[in-house]
Tab-separated table of C-alpha atoms in Angstrom:
chain	number	residue	atom	x	y	z
O	1	MET	CA	20.596	98.787	-16.412
O	2	LEU	CA	21.168	95.319	-15.280
O	3	HIS	CA	23.912	94.167	-12.486
O	4	LYS	CA	24.850	90.614	-11.427
O	5	TYR	CA	25.493	90.695	-7.897
O	6	ARG	CA	27.077	87.973	-5.333
O	7	LYS	CA	26.448	87.330	-1.479
O	8	THR	CA	29.308	87.933	1.081
O	9	ALA	CA	27.922	87.130	3.788
O	10	LEU	CA	28.482	83.567	5.436
O	11	ILE	CA	25.198	81.605	6.164
O	12	GLU	CA	25.278	78.578	8.346
O	13	ALA	CA	22.788	76.012	7.217
O	14	GLU	CA	21.618	72.358	8.314
O	15	GLN	CA	19.224	69.965	6.435
O	16	PHE	CA	15.823	69.437	7.764
O	17	ASP	CA	15.842	65.176	8.647
O	18	GLY	CA	12.257	66.203	10.691
O	19	SER	CA	13.445	65.183	13.763
O	20	ASP	CA	12.212	66.202	17.435
O	21	GLU	CA	15.847	67.691	17.940
O	22	MET	CA	15.504	69.658	15.127
O	23	ILE	CA	11.648	70.711	15.691
O	24	GLU	CA	12.579	71.798	19.111
O	25	LYS	CA	15.795	73.752	18.249
O	26	TYR	CA	13.754	75.666	15.328
O	27	ASN	CA	10.543	76.131	17.329
O	28	ILE	CA	9.102	74.528	14.280
O	29	GLU	CA	5.306	73.643	14.602
O	30	ALA	CA	4.572	70.108	13.410
O	31	SER	CA	1.263	68.759	12.587
O	32	LYS	CA	1.323	64.826	11.889
O	33	THR	CA	-1.439	62.911	10.471
O	34	LEU	CA	-1.650	59.363	9.531
O	35	PHE	CA	0.026	59.684	5.846
O	36	ILE	CA	1.382	63.486	5.794
O	37	SER	CA	3.473	65.378	8.155
O	38	GLN	CA	3.535	69.370	8.158
O	39	TYR	CA	5.948	71.221	9.497
O	40	VAL	CA	6.009	75.533	9.905
O	41	LEU	CA	9.006	77.397	10.058
O	42	PRO	CA	9.022	80.835	12.038
O	43	THR	CA	10.733	83.309	10.510
O	44	LYS	CA	11.174	87.341	10.700
O	45	GLU	CA	8.837	87.092	7.554
O	46	GLY	CA	6.062	84.966	9.351
O	47	PRO	CA	5.618	81.868	8.452
O	48	MET	CA	6.945	79.207	6.303
O	49	TYR	CA	6.759	75.680	5.316
O	50	VAL	CA	9.653	73.569	5.712
O	51	HIS	CA	10.083	69.759	4.428
O	52	THR	CA	11.733	67.185	5.213
O	53	GLY	CA	15.727	67.356	3.279
O	54	ASP	CA	15.364	71.266	2.937
O	55	TYR	CA	17.850	73.355	4.550
O	56	ILE	CA	17.355	75.551	7.645
O	57	ALA	CA	19.630	78.730	7.192
O	58	THR	CA	20.560	81.122	10.027
O	59	GLY	CA	21.550	84.692	8.976
O	60	VAL	CA	23.824	87.261	10.236
O	61	GLU	CA	21.188	88.242	13.053
O	62	GLY	CA	20.428	84.607	13.880
O	63	GLU	CA	17.199	84.486	12.085
O	64	HIS	CA	16.000	81.676	10.046
O	65	TRP	CA	14.399	80.773	6.591
O	66	ALA	CA	13.655	77.319	4.960
O	67	ILE	CA	15.666	76.700	1.414
O	68	ASP	CA	14.488	74.396	-0.893
O	69	GLN	CA	17.016	71.377	-1.403
O	70	ASP	CA	17.371	71.844	-5.003
O	71	ILE	CA	17.947	75.554	-4.621
O	72	PHE	CA	20.312	75.247	-1.677
O	73	GLU	CA	22.408	73.015	-3.591
O	74	ARG	CA	22.885	74.985	-6.814
O	75	THR	CA	23.315	78.486	-4.807
O	76	TYR	CA	25.471	78.115	-2.145
O	77	GLU	CA	28.731	76.070	-1.692
O	78	ARG	CA	30.175	74.525	1.323
O	79	TYR	CA	33.401	76.635	3.148
O	80	ASP	CA	34.360	74.666	5.827
């Protein structure tokens, strides 16, 4: 039988801006060419691409993952 569930844990998140400060804070691997920048965020499940404008979430155990901006804004509501 299909059921509906709501997440009960709060997460912290911030929008990734591609700055050197955020790259360092989240140990992101950045490769920049003349026309494109690629960013890879280390996660518990393995490397994950993150794009400028995406959100980086921090879970209850301090783990990080990227969430597409559109999905984040449709799924999460600011609590504070």
